[in-house]
JSON list of C-alpha atoms in Angstrom, two decimals:
[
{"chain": "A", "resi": 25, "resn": "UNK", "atom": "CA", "xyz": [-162.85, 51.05, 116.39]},
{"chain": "A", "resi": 26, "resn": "UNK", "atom": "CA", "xyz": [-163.93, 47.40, 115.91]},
{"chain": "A", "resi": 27, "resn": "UNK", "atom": "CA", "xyz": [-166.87, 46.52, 118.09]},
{"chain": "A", "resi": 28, "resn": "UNK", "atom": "CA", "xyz": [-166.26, 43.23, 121.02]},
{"chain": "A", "resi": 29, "resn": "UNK", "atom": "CA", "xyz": [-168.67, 40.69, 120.19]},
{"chain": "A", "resi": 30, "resn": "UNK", "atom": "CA", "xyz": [-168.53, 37.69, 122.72]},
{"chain": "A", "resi": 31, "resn": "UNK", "atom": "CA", "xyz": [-170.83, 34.48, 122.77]},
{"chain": "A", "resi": 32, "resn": "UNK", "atom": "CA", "xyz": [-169.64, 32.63, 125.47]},
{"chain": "A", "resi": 33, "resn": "UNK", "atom": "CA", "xyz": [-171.36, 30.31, 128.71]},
{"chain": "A", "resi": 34, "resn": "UNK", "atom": "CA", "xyz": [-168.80, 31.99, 130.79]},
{"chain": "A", "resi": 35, "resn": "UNK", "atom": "CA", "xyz": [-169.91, 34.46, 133.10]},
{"chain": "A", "resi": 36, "resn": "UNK", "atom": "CA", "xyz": [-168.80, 38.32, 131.69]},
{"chain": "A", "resi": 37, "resn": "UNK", "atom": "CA", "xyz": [-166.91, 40.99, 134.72]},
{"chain": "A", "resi": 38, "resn": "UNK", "atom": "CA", "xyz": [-168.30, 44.33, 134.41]},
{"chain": "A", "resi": 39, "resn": "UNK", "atom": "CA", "xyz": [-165.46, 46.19, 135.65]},
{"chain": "A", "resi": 40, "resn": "UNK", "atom": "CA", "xyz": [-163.26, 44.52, 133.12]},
{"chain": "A", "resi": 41, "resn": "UNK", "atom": "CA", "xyz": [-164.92, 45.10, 130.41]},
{"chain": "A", "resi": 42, "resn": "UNK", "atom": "CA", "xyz": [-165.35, 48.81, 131.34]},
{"chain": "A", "resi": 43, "resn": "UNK", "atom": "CA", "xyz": [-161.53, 48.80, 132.06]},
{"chain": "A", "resi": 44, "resn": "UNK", "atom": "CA", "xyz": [-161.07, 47.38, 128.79]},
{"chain": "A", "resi": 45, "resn": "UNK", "atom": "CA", "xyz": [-162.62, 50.36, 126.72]},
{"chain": "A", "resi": 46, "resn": "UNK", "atom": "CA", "xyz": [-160.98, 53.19, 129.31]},
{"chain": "A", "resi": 47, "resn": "UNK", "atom": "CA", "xyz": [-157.22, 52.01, 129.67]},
{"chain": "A", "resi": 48, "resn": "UNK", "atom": "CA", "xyz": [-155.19, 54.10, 127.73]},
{"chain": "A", "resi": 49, "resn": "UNK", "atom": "CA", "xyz": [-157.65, 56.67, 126.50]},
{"chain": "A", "resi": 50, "resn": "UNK", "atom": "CA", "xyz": [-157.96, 60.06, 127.19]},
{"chain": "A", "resi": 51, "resn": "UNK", "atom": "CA", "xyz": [-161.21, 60.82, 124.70]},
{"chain": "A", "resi": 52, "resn": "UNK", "atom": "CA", "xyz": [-163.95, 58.88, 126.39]},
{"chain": "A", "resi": 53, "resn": "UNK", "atom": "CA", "xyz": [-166.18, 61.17, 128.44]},
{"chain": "A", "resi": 54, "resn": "UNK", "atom": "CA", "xyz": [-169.10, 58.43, 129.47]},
{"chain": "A", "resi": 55, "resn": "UNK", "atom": "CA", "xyz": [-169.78, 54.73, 129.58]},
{"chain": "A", "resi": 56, "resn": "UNK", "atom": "CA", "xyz": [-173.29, 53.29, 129.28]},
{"chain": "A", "resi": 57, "resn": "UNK", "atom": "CA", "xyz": [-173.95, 49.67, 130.23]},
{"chain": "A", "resi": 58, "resn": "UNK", "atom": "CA", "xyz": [-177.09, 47.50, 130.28]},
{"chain": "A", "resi": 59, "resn": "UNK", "atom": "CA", "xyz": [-177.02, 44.26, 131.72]},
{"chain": "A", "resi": 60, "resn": "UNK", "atom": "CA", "xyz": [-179.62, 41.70, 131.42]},
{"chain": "A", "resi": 61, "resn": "UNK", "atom": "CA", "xyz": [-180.65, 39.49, 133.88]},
{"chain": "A", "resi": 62, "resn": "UNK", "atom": "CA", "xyz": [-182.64, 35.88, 134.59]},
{"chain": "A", "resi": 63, "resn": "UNK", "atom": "CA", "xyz": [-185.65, 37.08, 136.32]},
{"chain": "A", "resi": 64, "resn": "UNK", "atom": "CA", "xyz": [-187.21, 34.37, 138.19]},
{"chain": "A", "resi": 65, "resn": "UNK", "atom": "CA", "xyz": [-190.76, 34.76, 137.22]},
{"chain": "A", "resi": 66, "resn": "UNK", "atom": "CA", "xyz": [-193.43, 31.55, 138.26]},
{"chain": "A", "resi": 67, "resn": "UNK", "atom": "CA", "xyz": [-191.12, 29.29, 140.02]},
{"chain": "A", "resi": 68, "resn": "UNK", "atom": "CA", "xyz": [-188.11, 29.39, 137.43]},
{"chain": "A", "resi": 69, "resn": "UNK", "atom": "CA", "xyz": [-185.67, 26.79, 137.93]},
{"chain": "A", "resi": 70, "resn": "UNK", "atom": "CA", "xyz": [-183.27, 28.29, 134.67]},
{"chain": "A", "resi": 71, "resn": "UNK", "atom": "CA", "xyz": [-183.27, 29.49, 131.35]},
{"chain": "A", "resi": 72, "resn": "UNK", "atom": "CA", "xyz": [-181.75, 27.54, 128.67]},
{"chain": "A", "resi": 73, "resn": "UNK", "atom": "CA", "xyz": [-180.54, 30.13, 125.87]},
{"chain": "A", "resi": 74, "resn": "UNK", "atom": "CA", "xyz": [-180.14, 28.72, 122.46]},
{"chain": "A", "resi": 75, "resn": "UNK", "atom": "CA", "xyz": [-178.59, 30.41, 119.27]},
{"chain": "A", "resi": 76, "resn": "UNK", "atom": "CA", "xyz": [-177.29, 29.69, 115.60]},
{"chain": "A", "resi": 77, "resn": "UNK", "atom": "CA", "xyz": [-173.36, 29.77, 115.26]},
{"chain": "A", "resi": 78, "resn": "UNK", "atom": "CA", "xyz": [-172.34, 31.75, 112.90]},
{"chain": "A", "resi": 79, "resn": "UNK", "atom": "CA", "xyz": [-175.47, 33.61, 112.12]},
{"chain": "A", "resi": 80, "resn": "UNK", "atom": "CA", "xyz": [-175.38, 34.86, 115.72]},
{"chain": "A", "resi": 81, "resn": "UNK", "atom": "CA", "xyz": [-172.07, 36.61, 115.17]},
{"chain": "A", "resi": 82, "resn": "UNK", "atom": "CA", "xyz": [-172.93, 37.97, 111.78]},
{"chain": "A", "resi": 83, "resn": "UNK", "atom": "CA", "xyz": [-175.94, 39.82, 112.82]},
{"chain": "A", "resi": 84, "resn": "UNK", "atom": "CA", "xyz": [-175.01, 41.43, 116.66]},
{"chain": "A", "resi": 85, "resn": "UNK", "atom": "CA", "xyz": [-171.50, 42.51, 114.05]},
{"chain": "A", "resi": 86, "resn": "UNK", "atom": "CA", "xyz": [-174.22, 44.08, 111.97]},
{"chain": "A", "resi": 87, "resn": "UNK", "atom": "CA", "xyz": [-176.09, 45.66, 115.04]},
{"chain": "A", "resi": 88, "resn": "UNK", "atom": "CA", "xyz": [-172.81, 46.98, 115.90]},
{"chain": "A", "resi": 89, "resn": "UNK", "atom": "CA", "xyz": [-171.98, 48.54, 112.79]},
{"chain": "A", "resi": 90, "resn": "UNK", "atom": "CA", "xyz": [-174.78, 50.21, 112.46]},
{"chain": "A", "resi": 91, "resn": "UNK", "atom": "CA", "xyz": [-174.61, 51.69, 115.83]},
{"chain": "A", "resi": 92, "resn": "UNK", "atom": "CA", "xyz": [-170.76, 53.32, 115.35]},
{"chain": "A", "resi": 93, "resn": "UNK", "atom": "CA", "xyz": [-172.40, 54.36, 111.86]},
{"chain": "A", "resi": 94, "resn": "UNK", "atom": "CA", "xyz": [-174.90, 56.47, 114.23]},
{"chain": "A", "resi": 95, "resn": "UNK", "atom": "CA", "xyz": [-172.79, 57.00, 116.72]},
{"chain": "A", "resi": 96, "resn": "UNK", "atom": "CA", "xyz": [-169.51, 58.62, 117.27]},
{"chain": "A", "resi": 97, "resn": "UNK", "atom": "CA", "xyz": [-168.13, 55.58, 119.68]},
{"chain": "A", "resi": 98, "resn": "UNK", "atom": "CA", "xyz": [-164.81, 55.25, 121.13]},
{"chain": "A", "resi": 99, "resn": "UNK", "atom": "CA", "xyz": [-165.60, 51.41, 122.30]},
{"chain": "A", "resi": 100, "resn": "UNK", "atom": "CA", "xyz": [-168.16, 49.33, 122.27]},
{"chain": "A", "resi": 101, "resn": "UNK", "atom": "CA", "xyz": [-168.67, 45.37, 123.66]},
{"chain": "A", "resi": 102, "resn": "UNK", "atom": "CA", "xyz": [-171.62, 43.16, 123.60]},
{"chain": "A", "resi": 103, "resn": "UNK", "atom": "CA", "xyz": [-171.27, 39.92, 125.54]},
{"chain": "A", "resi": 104, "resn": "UNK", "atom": "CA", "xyz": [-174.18, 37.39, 125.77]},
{"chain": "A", "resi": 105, "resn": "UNK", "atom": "CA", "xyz": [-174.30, 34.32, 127.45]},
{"chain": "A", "resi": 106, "resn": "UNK", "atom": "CA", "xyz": [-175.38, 30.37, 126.20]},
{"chain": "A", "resi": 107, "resn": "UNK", "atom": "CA", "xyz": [-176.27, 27.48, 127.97]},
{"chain": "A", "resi": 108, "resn": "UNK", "atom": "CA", "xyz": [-178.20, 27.16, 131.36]},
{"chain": "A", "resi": 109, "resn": "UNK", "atom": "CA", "xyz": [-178.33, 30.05, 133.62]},
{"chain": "A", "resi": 110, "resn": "UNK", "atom": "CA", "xyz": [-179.98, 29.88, 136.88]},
{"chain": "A", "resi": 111, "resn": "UNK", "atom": "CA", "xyz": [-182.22, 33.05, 138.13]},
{"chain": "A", "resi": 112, "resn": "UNK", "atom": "CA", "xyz": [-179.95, 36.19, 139.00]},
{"chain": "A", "resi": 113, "resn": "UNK", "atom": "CA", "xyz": [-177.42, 35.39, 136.75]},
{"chain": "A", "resi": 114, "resn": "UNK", "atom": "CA", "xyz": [-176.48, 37.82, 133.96]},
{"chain": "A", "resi": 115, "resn": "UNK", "atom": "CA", "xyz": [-177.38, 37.09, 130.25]},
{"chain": "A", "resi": 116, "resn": "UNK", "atom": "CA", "xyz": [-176.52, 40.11, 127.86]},
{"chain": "A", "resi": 117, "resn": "UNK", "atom": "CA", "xyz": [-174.04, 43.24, 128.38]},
{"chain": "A", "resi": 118, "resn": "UNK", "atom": "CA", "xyz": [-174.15, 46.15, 126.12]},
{"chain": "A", "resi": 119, "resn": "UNK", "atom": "CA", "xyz": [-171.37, 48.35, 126.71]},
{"chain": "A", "resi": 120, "resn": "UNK", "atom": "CA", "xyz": [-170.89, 51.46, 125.04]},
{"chain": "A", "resi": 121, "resn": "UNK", "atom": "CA", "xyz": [-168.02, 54.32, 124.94]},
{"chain": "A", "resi": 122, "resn": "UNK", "atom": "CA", "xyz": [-168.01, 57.85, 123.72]},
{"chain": "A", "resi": 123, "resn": "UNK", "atom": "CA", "xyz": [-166.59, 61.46, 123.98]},
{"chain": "A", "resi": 124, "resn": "UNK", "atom": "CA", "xyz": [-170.47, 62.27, 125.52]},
{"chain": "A", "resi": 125, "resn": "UNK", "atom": "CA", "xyz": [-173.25, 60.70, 127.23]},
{"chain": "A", "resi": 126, "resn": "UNK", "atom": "CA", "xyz": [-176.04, 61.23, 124.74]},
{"chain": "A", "resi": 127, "resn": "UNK", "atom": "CA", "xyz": [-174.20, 59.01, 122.53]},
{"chain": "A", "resi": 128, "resn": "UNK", "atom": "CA", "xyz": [-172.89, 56.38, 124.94]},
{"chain": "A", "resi": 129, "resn": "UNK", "atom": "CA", "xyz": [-176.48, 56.15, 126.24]},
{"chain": "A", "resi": 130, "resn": "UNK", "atom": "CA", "xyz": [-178.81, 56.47, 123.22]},
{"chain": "A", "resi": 131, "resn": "UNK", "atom": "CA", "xyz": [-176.34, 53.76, 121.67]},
{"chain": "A", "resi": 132, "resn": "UNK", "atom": "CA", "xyz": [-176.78, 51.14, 124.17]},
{"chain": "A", "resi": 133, "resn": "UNK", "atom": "CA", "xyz": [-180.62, 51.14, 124.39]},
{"chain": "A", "resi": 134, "resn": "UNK", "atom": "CA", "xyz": [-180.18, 50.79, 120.20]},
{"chain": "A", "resi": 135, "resn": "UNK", "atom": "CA", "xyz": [-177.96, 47.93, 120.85]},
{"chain": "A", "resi": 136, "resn": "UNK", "atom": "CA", "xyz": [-180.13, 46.34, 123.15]},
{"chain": "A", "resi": 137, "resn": "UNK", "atom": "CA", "xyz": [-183.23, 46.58, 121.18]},
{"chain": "A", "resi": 138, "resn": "UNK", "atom": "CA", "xyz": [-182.29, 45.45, 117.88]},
{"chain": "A", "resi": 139, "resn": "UNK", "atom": "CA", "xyz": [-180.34, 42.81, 119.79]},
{"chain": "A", "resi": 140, "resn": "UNK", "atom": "CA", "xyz": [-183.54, 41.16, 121.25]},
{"chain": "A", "resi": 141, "resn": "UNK", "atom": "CA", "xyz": [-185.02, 41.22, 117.73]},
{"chain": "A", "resi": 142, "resn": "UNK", "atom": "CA", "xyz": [-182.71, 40.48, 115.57]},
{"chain": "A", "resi": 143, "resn": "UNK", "atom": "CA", "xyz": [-180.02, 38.71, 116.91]},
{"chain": "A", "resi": 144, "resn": "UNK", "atom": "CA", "xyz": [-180.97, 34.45, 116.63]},
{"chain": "A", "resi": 145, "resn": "UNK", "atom": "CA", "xyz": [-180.88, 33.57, 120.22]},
{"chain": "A", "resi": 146, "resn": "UNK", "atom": "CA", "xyz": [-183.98, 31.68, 122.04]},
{"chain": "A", "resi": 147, "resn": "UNK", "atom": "CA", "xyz": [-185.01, 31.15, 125.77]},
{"chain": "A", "resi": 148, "resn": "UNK", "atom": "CA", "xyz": [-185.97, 28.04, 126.97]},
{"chain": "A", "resi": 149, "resn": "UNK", "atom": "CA", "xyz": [-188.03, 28.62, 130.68]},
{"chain": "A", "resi": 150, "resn": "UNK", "atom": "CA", "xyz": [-187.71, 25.65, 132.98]},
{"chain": "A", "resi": 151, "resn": "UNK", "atom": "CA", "xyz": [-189.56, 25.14, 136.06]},
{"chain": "A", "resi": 152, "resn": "UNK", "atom": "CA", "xyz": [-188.87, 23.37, 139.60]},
{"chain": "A", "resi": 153, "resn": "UNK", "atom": "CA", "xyz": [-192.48, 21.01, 138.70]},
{"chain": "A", "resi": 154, "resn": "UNK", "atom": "CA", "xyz": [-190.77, 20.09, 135.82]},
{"chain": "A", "resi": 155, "resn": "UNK", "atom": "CA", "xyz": [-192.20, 21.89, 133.15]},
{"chain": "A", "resi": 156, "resn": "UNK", "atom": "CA", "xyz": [-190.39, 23.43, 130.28]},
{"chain": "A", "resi": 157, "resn": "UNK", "atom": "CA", "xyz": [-191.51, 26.82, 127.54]},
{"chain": "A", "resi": 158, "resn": "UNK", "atom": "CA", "xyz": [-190.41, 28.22, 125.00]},
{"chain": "A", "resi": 159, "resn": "UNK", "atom": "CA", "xyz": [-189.93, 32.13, 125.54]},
{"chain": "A", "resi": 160, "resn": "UNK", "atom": "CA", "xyz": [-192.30, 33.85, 122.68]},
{"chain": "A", "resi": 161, "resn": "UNK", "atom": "CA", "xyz": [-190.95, 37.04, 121.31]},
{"chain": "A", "resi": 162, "resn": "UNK", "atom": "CA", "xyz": [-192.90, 40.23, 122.36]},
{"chain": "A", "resi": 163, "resn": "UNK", "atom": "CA", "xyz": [-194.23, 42.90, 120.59]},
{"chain": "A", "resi": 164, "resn": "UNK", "atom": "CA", "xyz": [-193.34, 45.51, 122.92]},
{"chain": "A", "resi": 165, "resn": "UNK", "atom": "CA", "xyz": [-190.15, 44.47, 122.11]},
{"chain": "A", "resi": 166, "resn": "UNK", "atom": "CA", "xyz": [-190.79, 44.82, 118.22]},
{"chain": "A", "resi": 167, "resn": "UNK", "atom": "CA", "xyz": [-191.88, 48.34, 119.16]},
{"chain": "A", "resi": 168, "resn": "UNK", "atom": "CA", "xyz": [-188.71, 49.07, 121.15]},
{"chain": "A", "resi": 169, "resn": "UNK", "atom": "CA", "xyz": [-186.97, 48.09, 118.22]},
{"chain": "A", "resi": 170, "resn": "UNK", "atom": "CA", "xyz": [-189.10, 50.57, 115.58]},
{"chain": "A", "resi": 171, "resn": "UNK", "atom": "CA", "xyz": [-188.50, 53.58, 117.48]},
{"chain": "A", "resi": 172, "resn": "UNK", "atom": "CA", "xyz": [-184.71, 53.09, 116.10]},
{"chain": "A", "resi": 173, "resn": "UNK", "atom": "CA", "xyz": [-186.28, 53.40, 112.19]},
{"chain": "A", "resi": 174, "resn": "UNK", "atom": "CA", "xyz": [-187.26, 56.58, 112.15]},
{"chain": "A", "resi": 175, "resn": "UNK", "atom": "CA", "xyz": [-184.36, 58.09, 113.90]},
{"chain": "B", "resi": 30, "resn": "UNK", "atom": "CA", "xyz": [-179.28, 22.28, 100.69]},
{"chain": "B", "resi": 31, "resn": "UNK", "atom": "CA", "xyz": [-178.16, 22.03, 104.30]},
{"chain": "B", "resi": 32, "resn": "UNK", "atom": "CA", "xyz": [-181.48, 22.84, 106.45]},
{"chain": "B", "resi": 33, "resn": "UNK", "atom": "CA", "xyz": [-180.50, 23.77, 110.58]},
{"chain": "B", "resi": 34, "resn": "UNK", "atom": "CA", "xyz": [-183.75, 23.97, 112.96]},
{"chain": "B", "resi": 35, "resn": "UNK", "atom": "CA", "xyz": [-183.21, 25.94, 116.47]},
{"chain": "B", "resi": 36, "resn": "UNK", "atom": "CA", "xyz": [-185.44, 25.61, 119.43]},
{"chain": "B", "resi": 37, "resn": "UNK", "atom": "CA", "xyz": [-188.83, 24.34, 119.53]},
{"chain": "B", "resi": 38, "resn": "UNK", "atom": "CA", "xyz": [-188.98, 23.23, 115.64]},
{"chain": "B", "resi": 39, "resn": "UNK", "atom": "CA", "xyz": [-185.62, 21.52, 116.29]},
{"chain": "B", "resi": 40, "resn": "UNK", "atom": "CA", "xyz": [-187.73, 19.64, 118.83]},
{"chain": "B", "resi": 41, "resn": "UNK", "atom": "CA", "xyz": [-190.13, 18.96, 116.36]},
{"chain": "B", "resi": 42, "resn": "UNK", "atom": "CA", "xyz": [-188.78, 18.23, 113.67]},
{"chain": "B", "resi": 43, "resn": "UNK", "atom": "CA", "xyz": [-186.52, 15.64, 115.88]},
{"chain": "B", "resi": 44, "resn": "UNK", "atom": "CA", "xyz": [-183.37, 16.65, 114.62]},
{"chain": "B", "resi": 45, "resn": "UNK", "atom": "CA", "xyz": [-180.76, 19.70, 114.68]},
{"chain": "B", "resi": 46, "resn": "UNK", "atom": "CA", "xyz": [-180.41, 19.72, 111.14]},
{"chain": "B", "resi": 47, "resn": "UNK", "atom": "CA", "xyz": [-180.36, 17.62, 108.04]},
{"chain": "B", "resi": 48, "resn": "UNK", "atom": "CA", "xyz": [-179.04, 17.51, 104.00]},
{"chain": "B", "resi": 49, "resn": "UNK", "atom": "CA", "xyz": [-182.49, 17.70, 101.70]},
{"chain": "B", "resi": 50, "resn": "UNK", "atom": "CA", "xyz": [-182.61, 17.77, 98.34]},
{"chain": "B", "resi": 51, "resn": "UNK", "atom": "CA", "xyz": [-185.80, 19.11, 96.89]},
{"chain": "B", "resi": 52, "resn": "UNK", "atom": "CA", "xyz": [-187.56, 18.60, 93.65]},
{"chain": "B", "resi": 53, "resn": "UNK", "atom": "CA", "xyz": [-187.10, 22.02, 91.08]},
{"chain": "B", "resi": 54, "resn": "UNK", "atom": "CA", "xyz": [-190.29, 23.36, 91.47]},
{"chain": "B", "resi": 55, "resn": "UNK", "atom": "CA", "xyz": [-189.10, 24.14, 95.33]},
{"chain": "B", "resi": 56, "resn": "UNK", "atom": "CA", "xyz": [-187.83, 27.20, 94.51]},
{"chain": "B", "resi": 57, "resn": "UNK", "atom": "CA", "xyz": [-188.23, 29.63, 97.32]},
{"chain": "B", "resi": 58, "resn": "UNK", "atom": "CA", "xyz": [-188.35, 29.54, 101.44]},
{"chain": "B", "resi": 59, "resn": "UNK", "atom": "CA", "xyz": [-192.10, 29.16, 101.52]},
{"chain": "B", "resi": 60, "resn": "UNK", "atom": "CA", "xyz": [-191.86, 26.27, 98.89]},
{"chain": "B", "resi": 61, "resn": "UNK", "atom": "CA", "xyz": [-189.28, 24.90, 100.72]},
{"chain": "B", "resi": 62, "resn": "UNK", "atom": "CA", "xyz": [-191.57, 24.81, 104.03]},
{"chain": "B", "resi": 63, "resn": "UNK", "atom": "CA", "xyz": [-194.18, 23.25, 102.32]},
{"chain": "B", "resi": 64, "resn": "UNK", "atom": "CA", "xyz": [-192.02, 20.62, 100.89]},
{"chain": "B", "resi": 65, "resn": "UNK", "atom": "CA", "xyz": [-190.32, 20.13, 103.89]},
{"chain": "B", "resi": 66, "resn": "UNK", "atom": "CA", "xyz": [-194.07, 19.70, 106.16]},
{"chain": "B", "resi": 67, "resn": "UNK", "atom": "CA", "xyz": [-194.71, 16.70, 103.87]},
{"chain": "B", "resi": 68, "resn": "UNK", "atom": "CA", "xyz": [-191.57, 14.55, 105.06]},
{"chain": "B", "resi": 69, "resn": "UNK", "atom": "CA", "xyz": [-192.14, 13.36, 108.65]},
{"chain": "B", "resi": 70, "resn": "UNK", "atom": "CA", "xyz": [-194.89, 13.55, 111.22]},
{"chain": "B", "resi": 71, "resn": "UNK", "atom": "CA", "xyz": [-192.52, 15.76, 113.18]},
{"chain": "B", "resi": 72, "resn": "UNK", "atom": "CA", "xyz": [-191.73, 17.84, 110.09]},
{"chain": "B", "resi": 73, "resn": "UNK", "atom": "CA", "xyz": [-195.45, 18.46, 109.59]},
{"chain": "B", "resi": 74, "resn": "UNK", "atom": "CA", "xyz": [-196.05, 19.28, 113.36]},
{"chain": "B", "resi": 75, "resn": "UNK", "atom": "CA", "xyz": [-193.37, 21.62, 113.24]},
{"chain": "B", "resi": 76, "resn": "UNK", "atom": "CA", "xyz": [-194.19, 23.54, 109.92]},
{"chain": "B", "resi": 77, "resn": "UNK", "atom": "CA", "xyz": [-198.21, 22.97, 110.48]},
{"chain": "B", "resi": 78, "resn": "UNK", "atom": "CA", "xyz": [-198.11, 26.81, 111.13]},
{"chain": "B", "resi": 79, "resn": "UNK", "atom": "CA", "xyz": [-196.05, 28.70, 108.43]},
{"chain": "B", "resi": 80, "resn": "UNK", "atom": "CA", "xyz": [-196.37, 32.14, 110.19]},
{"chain": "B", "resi": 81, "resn": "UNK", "atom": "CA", "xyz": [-195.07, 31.35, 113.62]},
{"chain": "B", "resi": 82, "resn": "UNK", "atom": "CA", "xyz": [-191.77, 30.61, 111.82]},
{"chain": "B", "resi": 83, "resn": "UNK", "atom": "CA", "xyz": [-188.66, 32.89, 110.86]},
{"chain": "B", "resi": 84, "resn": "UNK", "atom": "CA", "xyz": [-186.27, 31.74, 108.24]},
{"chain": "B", "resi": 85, "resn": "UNK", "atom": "CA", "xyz": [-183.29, 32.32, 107.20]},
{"chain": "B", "resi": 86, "resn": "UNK", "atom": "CA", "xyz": [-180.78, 31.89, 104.13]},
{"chain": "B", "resi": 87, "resn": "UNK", "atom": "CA", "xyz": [-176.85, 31.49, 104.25]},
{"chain": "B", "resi": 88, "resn": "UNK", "atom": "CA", "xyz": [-177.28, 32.98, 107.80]},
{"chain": "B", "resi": 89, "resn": "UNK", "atom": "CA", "xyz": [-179.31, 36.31, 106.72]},
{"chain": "B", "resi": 90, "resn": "UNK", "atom": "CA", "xyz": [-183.13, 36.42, 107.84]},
{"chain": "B", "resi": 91, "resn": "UNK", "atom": "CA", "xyz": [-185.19, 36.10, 104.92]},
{"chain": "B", "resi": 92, "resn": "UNK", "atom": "CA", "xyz": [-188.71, 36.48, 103.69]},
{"chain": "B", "resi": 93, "resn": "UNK", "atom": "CA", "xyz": [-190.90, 33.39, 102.38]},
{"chain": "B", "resi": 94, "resn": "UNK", "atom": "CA", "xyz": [-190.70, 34.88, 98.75]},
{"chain": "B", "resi": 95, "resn": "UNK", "atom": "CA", "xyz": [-186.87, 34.04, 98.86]},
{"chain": "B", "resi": 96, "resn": "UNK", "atom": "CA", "xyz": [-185.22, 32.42, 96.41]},
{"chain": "B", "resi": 97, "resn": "UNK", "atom": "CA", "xyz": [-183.02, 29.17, 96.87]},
{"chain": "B", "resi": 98, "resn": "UNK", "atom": "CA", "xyz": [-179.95, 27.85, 95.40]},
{"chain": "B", "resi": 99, "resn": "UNK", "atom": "CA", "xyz": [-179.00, 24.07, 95.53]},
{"chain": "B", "resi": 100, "resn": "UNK", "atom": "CA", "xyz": [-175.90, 25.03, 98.27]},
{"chain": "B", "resi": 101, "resn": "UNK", "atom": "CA", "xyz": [-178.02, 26.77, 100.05]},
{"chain": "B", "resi": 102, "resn": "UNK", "atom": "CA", "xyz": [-177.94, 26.63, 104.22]},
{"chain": "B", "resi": 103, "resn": "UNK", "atom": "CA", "xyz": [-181.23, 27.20, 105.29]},
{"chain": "B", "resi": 104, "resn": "UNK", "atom": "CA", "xyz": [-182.61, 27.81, 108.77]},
{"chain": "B", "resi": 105, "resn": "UNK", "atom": "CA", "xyz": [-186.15, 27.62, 110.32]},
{"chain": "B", "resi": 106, "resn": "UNK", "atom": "CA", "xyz": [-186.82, 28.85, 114.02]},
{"chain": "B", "resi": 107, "resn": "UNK", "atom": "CA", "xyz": [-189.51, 30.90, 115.97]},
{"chain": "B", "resi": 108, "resn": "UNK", "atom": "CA", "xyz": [-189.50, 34.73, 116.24]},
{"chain": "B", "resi": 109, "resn": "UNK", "atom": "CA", "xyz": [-186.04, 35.54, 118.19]},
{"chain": "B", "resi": 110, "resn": "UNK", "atom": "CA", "xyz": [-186.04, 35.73, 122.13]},
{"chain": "B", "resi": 111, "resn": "UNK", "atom": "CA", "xyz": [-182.64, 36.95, 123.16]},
{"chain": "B", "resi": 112, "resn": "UNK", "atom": "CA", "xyz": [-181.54, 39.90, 125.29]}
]
């Protein structure tokens, strides 16, 4: 099984992408997904989401590996978005496919953390007055990430 | 050595990326940093403080300590914000 890996400005379709890791099978018993969204917190106007060619790629294919390595996964997609997206709008999908739910589900929450901390991507906050930030990474997310280590 | 800045020490720096070629005794990332701080106003804005930025080498994260090679692409940018 090689793992989807999509960086795109596009918007991503939920239902295809689930169709996409279903059609034709008869061995996966659950789907997990996790979408991320644009929360409009303080009057944001957009997010501007920035990332390294090429490096980008190389490390969410790395993520990936190392989930099906700890996971027995029938499918598996990650699709996140560039470029300016508005509040509401979906950034990241994680989508994950196995024989049972433990592993479609514990999989996806790995993918998702190690993506937000390893994966070179950067969010640019602008606001309706004009102002622009820099997003600066969290440690909550750092310890989201850890749990994964000693598992 | 190809050197590629992302987000706010692209905006910095001034520029998305650039072709440097350091004196030997730059030898790893954290030489490089210094070396680099010393070239611009922007460059020394942007690398005035080491620890708020990542690096990394031929498109792997890597720690100051790292050695270089002369064809080298090297990246500096802040901790990752994606998801």
């Amino acid at each position: 099984m090689t793992p989807s890996i999509r960086i795109q400005e596009a918007p991503f379709d939920l239902a295809e992408e689930t169709a996409a890791l279903t059609a034709g099978r008869e061995d996966v018993g659950g789907l997990a997904s996790f979408v991320g969204l644009c929360r409009a917190d303080d009057g944001l106007a957009a997010l501007v989401l920035e990332h390294y060619p090429g490096m980008t790629e190389r490390a969410i294919a790395r993520i990936a590996a190392e989930a099906c390595a700890r996971w027995p996964l029938t499918g598996c997609t990650v699709i996140h978005r560039i470029g300016r997206l508005p509040p509401g709008a979906p950034i990241v999908l994680v989508l994950t496919a196995s024989s049972h739910r433990a592993a479609a589900l514990e999989s996806c929450a790995f993918l998702i953390d190690w993506l937000k901390t390893r994966a070179p991507f950067w969010k640019r906050e602008e606001f309706a007055d004009g102002r622009e930030r820099w997003v600066e990474a969290k440690e909550s997310d750092d310890a989201a990430a850890a749990r994964w280590d000693a598992a | 050595m190809r050197v590629l800045y992302f987000a706010w020490v692209r905006q910095k720096v001034g520029k998305a990326e650039e072709e440097v070629a350091p004196p030997a005794e730059v030898r790893d990332v954290a030489g490089l940093m210094a070396w680099l701080a010393a070239q611009s106003p922007g460059h020394a804005e942007a690398f005035a403080n080491a620890r708020t930025i990542r690096a990394a080498v031929n498109q792997e994260f890597a720690r100051p300590d790292q050695a270089l090679a002369a064809g080298d692409e090297v990246a500096f940018f802040p901790p990752v914000t994606g998801g």
